[in-house]
Amino acid sequence: MNRYQLIFGLLIFGCIIATGTSWADTGTVDTEVVAATKGGPTELKNLELRAIETIKSDASTMEKDHSCRILRVIGTPDSIEALGALLTDEKLSHIARYALEPMRYPEADKALSDALGKTSGKVKVGIINSLAMRENERNYDILVPLLRDNDTEVTYAAAWALGRIGSSKAVSALSEHYKYSGKKKRFAAADGLLNAADQLVGKGSLQEAVAIYKQLHRANSPEHVRMGAFRGLIEAQPDKAAGMLIEAIGSNDWKTRGLAIDMIVTLKGQGVTERFTAGLDKLDADTQVLMIGALVGRGEKEVLRPVITKAASGSNAEIRALAIKSLGDIGDAGSVQVLVNVIETGKNDEEKKLSASSLRRLSGKNINGQIVKSMKTSSAEGRVKLIEILRDRDAAEAVDELLVAGSDKDADVRRAAFKALADLAGPGHQKALIKLLLDLKGDAGRPEAERAVVAVSRNLDEATGTKPILAVMNSTATTKCSLLRVLGGIGNARGFVVVRQGLKDRNPEVRDTAVRTLADWPNPTAARTLLEVFQTTSNRTHRIVALRGCVRQLGMGGLAPADMLNICSELMKGADRPEEKKLILACLAKSGDPGATKIVAPLLADNKVRAEAELAMLGIIRNMMGPMPDEAKSAAQNLRNKSKNQAIKKEAAAVVRLVEKFEDYIMAWQVSGPYSKPFANTFDTAFGPEQTDAEDVVWKILPISKIGDRPWMFDLQKTLRGQRKAGYVRTWVHSDQEQAARLEFGTDDGNKVWFNGKLIHANAEGGAAVPGEHKVGVTLQKGWNVLLLKVTQDTGSWQFCLAIRKPNGNKLEGLGIKAGKPTK
Amino acid sequence: MGQTKGKGLSRRSFLRGVGGMIAFPTIISATALGAEGRPAASERIVMGTIGFGGRASHVMPAFMREDDVQMVAACDVKGNRRKLAQTTINRHYGNTDCDVYIDLRELLAREDIDAVLIATGDYWHSAAACLTARAGKDMYCEKPMSVTITEGRAVADTMKRYGRIFQTGTQRRNVSQFMFAANLVHKGLLGELKTIHAEKAPKWHDTYETVLPAEPEPPREVLDWDLWLGPAAWRPYNSQYASRGFWGGHLDFAGGSYTEWGSHTVDLCQWAAKKDDTSPVTYHLVGKDVEAYYEDGLKLVLRADIGRGSCGVRFEGTEGWIEVDDSGHIDIHPESLRSKRKLGKGYPVDDHVRDFLNSFKSRRQPAAPAEGAHRSITACHAANICRRLGRSVKWDPVKEEFIGDEQANRLSTRAYRQPWRL
C-alpha cells in the first residue's frame, strides 16, 4: 500500500465513522427545517439566525454550505446581507445564490446586482445567471452593459438573461446586439431574442414577437434558430398560419417541412383540414405520407375520409399503405367495402394484412353488418378473412351468417366459421350447430365443429346441454365418434355414462374413440374406468392410452386420497414395463399420503426404476411434512440411510433438519388469494373464501416458509405478493375428542379467524407477525374442525404463524392436520 | 362467449391506438441505400453519446443496431468510461473512427453530429439537454429529465423554442404490456378511471445530502471532478459520490425513490389517463406513500410493491382494473379483459429508440416528448417535496407553482453552479 492508498483508506474509514453505517442520513437540512417549522415561528427564526451566524463566522466552507441550504428554504430578508457577502467568494458564491435565487424579495436582486461589479469570470457569470432566473425587469439596466463586456462568457450570460426578462427594452438591446455581433455572440443574442419573443407571445405582444421571429427567420440563421422562429411566426399569427404552413410544406428544407406538418396536428381554426387536404395529391409521396399522418392526428374524420379513401387505391405504395391503415382510424361503415376490396385484390400481402387490421379497428355504426354483407360477394379466401375479423370484433350479430358459412362448400370457410361460432354462438344456437355437425361430410372442419358444439353446450346446465346430443347418438359411426368427443369435451356425468357405453360398441372405431375420449376427460371422473381398460384390454395401444389418461387424471386432484392410492396400487400391479411404472411413480410423487410410501417402497429395490422411485418417495415425504411431520421425518431418515444417490441423501437430510424446526405450529395450509377490490377496504371486504356460495375460489397448498430457523412463519408475500391485498389460509384439524384449546397466532398485518364456520376473532391492526400475539379460546369438536384465517396486507412483510395449544398454552398432542377437505 | 378485444392488432397499430400516433416512413428514399441495405453514409443519422455508464451501455448499442445510425463520438468525464465507449463503438463498426471527449461542449460543437444520446447522471440531464438544443441537435435523453421542476419547464420550453426532437428515456411507452394497459384505459374498458398507482423504487426512499470527507482529486484524465459536478453544488471530491448506488439517493444529484421509478411509472399513469399536459393539484403524505389528486378528482398513489416485478402500475376504473410491471405478469379484472395476444416482458429499449429515429426524420413528436415528461416528473418532484416537508402541498399546474407555499416553491428550483445555465 502506497502513501496515497493509505490516505484514501483512512479517509474512507473516516467517512464511514462520520456517516454511520448507512448513507441514508435522511438529510439534515430537511430534518432541521421540518422540525423548526413544526416548532413555530420562534424556532424557525432561531434556525435562520443560527444559519446567518454561521455564515458570518469563520466556520468551514461546508458548514457555511449547510447554512446556505437551510436559508434556501426558510431565509427571510434578514439573511440577505450575510448571503450577499458570500457572493464574491469563489467557493461559496454558488451556494449563496442557491439561497438567494429563489427568494422573492427585491433585496435579493440588489444583493446580486451589487456583487456583479465586484466579481469577474465564472463567478460573475453565475450571478448573471441567477438574475436571469429571477426574470425581474428592473435588472435590465445592469444587464445591458454586460452585452459589451470583454469577457465573452459574460456577454453570453447577459444575452440569455435579457432573453428571460423578455421586456421591450430587453428586446431592443438584444436586437442591436444581434445586428452588430460576430457569429458566436450573434447566436447568443438570437437565443435571447427567441426566448424574449416567446415570452412576448405569452404576454399578448404579438406584433413585437413577430418582428423578432422575422428577424431570425432568415437564411443565414442557424437551422434550429430558423425553425424556432418559424414555429414562433406560426403561433403568433394564427390568421396566417395555414397559408404559411402550406408554403412551408412545399419547401425543400425537410426539417422545416416536417415541423410544419407536425404543427398541422394542433393548428386551430375552421376549415384547416379542408385546406390541407385540397392540395395533398400535388405533394411528393414522402410529404403526402407525413401529411396524411398529421391530418389523421387532427381527428376531423368526416373531412378527411374521402381523401384517404381515394388514396387507398392510389398508385404510390407507401401512400396506399398508410391510407389503408388510416381508414382503420377514421373510416366508417362505408369504408368496409373499400377495405374488403383490398383483402380481395390488394397488391401484396402487406396491404391485405393492413386492411384486415383496419377492419378489426373500425368503429362506428353497422360495421359488422356491412362486413357480413360483404361476405356474400367475397371469394372463399376473402370469406375466411372476414370471418376471422368478425370473430375478433366479437360480432355476435354475425352468428346467423356464420351458421350458413358452417355448411359452405369450401373447407377453409367451414373451419373459420366453426372457430368463430365457438366464440360467438350462444346457447340458443346449440341445436343448429349439432345439425351442422351431423350434416358434415368428411373430416374437414369436424374438429372445429365439435369444439363449437362443446363451447356452446358448456354454457348450458347438464340436462339441457346434453339432451340434444344424446337424442342423435344413433347415427353413423363417424358422427357417433364426433358426438362422443363432444360429450368428452363437455365432461359431465350424463355424457360420461354414454361414452363409457361406447367401450362396448360393436364398431371398433367407436370403441377406439371412447377410450381416447375417456383418456382426455377434463376431470378425474374417468380414472377408474381407465384403470379397468388398462387391466382388461388386449389392445396394446388402448392399454397405453388408458394408463396415460388415468395417470393424468389422478394428477388433477379431486379424487379421495384413498381412491387415488387404490387406483395407483392397481395400476402398479398391472404394470409390466419400466416405462409404465415410471409414469405411475411420477403420479405418486405428488401425493402426501403415507399410504403412497407403501406402494413406492418395494420399487426402491428395483434397479430399473430405483431413481424414479427415490424421487417419488422424496416428493411424498415433502408433501407429508406439513400435516404429518413425524411420519415425514421418519420416512426421510429411512430414505437418507438407504439411498445410494448423494443428491437424494442430501435432500432427505434437509427434510429431516427442516421438520425438526416445526415445533408445534400448524404446518399444513391451503392458501387462496391475493384478493383486492378497487376502492374497498381489504379487511372489511368479504372476498370469495368468506362467502359460503362463492364460486371460482382457487385453493392451493401453501409452501412451507424458508425463513431461516422459523419455517413455521409462513411468508404470504412470497406466495401471493402485493400490497393492500388480502389472503386466506385454511386447514382442517382432527381431534379424537371434544376438548378446549387455544389458538395462538401472529399475523402481519390484520386478521380474521373463523373456526368451524364462525367468526371468532378480528383485528385490523398492522405490524409485524409476533408468535402468540393473539390468543383465542376454541372448543375442538370430535372429528374434523375447519379453521379459516384471513390475513390482510398493507405494506412490507405479509406473514403469519399459528399453533393450537392447550388452554394453558402447553403443547396439545394427538391432533391431526390436513390441508384439504377430509373425505370422511 | 369469447372475448377477443385487441386480438390480432399489430404492434404498430396498437401504438397508434394508444398514443394517437401514426407510423411515419423514413424520408430517406430506398434508392439511397448503401451497402448491405444500410442507408448510404451521407444519409445516416450521425450521433454521439454523452455519458457512458450502465444505462448508456444498454441504450447506445440499441442505436448502433439501427442501420441508419452512425455513432461517431462519445463523451464522459471518467477516463475508463470514455475508453469503454470508444472501444464499444469502434468494435461495432470495425473501425477506429470514434472520437472521445471529456467536455460535452466539445462534442456538441461538432457540426457533423445530428443527434445525441444523453445518459449522464440525473442532475446533468436538463443542462445537457438545453446545451444540445442550442447546438441545434436532437436528443434521446435518459430519465428523469430533471431534478427540479424549474429545470423540466426550461427543457420543455427550449425544445419547443428550437423545434428539437426530444425523446425521454421512458421506453415503457413503447413496451407492449404497458401499451396494452394504457389502451384499456383509453378505450374505456375499465370504465371511469378512478385511481392510478405508480410504483416508486424500493431504494432511496430516504434521500440525503451527505457530505463525504475530502479525498485527493484524481487527475482530469481519470475523472474531471468539476465537470462531474457540473451544475450541482461544489463539494470536495470523494470517490463514492460518483457511484450510482450513492448519488441516486443524494438530493444534489437525483431525487431518490420517487424520481428513479416514478419517472417511468407516473409517466405511464399520466399517459394512460391522458394527462400529459398537467400534473396533480394536491399531494398528501400517507405513511411512506404519497397520494395525489388531479383537478378532476382522479387519484394518483405513489407507493411501493405494485405487481410482481419492477416499475409496476395499476389502473383502477369503475368497471375493472389492471396491474402490470416489467415481469410480464398481468393481474387484471375482469379476466375477460386479458389480452389474447402474447405480450412481452421486461423493458426493452429498441422500439423506443426506433421511435426517436423516426421522429428525427419526420419531425413529428415521439412517444415521450419533453412536455409530457416534464409534467409527469413534476408530479414526482412535488411528491418528493411533500415528503421532504412532511406535509401536504398544493400545486397550480397552469402557473406551475405551489399555492401559497414559499418553502415548497423554493424547493422546486435551485441555482446552477457557474458557469452552467438552463
mmCIF file with all atom_site columns, C-alpha atoms in Angstrom, chain A residues 277-278 280-282 288 292 304-316 319-320 323-324 327 330 338:
data_model
loop_
_atom_site.group_PDB
_atom_site.id
_atom_site.type_symbol
_atom_site.label_atom_id
_atom_site.label_alt_id
_atom_site.label_comp_id
_atom_site.label_asym_id
_atom_site.label_entity_id
_atom_site.label_seq_id
_atom_site.pdbx_PDB_ins_code
_atom_site.Cartn_x
_atom_site.Cartn_y
_atom_site.Cartn_z
_atom_site.occupancy
_atom_site.B_iso_or_equiv
_atom_site.pdbx_formal_charge
_atom_site.auth_seq_id
_atom_site.auth_comp_id
_atom_site.auth_asym_id
_atom_site.auth_atom_id
_atom_site.pdbx_PDB_model_num
ATOM 1  C CA . THR A 1 277 ? -56.325 18.085 -47.984 1.00 0.00 ? 277 THR A CA 1
ATOM 2  C CA . ALA A 1 278 ? -57.040 20.243 -51.026 1.00 0.00 ? 278 ALA A CA 1
ATOM 3  C CA . LEU A 1 280 ? -52.495 16.844 -50.898 1.00 0.00 ? 280 LEU A CA 1
ATOM 4  C CA . ASP A 1 281 ? -52.131 14.877 -54.119 1.00 0.00 ? 281 ASP A CA 1
ATOM 5  C CA . LYS A 1 282 ? -49.837 17.521 -55.586 1.00 0.00 ? 282 LYS A CA 1
ATOM 6  C CA . GLN A 1 288 ? -48.062 13.136 -48.588 1.00 0.00 ? 288 GLN A CA 1
ATOM 7  C CA . ILE A 1 292 ? -51.845 12.071 -44.011 1.00 0.00 ? 292 ILE A CA 1
ATOM 8  C CA . LEU A 1 304 ? -60.555 13.542 -44.322 1.00 0.00 ? 304 LEU A CA 1
ATOM 9  C CA . ARG A 1 305 ? -62.376 10.309 -45.159 1.00 0.00 ? 305 ARG A CA 1
ATOM 10 C CA . PRO A 1 306 ? -62.947 10.925 -48.910 1.00 0.00 ? 306 PRO A CA 1
ATOM 11 C CA . VAL A 1 307 ? -59.328 11.929 -49.412 1.00 0.00 ? 307 VAL A CA 1
ATOM 12 C CA . ILE A 1 308 ? -57.975 8.927  -47.576 1.00 0.00 ? 308 ILE A CA 1
ATOM 13 C CA . THR A 1 309 ? -60.391 6.601  -49.318 1.00 0.00 ? 309 THR A CA 1
ATOM 14 C CA . LYS A 1 310 ? -59.149 7.847  -52.665 1.00 0.00 ? 310 LYS A CA 1
ATOM 15 C CA . ALA A 1 311 ? -55.534 7.495  -51.555 1.00 0.00 ? 311 ALA A CA 1
ATOM 16 C CA . ALA A 1 312 ? -56.167 3.871  -50.563 1.00 0.00 ? 312 ALA A CA 1
ATOM 17 C CA . SER A 1 313 ? -56.367 2.982  -54.231 1.00 0.00 ? 313 SER A CA 1
ATOM 18 C CA . GLY A 1 314 ? -53.657 5.350  -55.468 1.00 0.00 ? 314 GLY A CA 1
ATOM 19 C CA . SER A 1 315 ? -50.551 4.415  -57.379 1.00 0.00 ? 315 SER A CA 1
ATOM 20 C CA . ASN A 1 316 ? -47.920 5.046  -54.728 1.00 0.00 ? 316 ASN A CA 1
ATOM 21 C CA . ILE A 1 319 ? -49.314 6.325  -49.584 1.00 0.00 ? 319 ILE A CA 1
ATOM 22 C CA . ARG A 1 320 ? -51.657 3.455  -50.301 1.00 0.00 ? 320 ARG A CA 1
ATOM 23 C CA . ALA A 1 323 ? -54.229 5.305  -46.307 1.00 0.00 ? 323 ALA A CA 1
ATOM 24 C CA . ILE A 1 324 ? -55.354 1.714  -45.757 1.00 0.00 ? 324 ILE A CA 1
ATOM 25 C CA . LEU A 1 327 ? -59.014 4.086  -42.693 1.00 0.00 ? 327 LEU A CA 1
ATOM 26 C CA . ILE A 1 330 ? -61.106 7.426  -39.459 1.00 0.00 ? 330 ILE A CA 1
ATOM 27 C CA . VAL A 1 338 ? -63.019 -0.392 -49.706 1.00 0.00 ? 338 VAL A CA 1
#
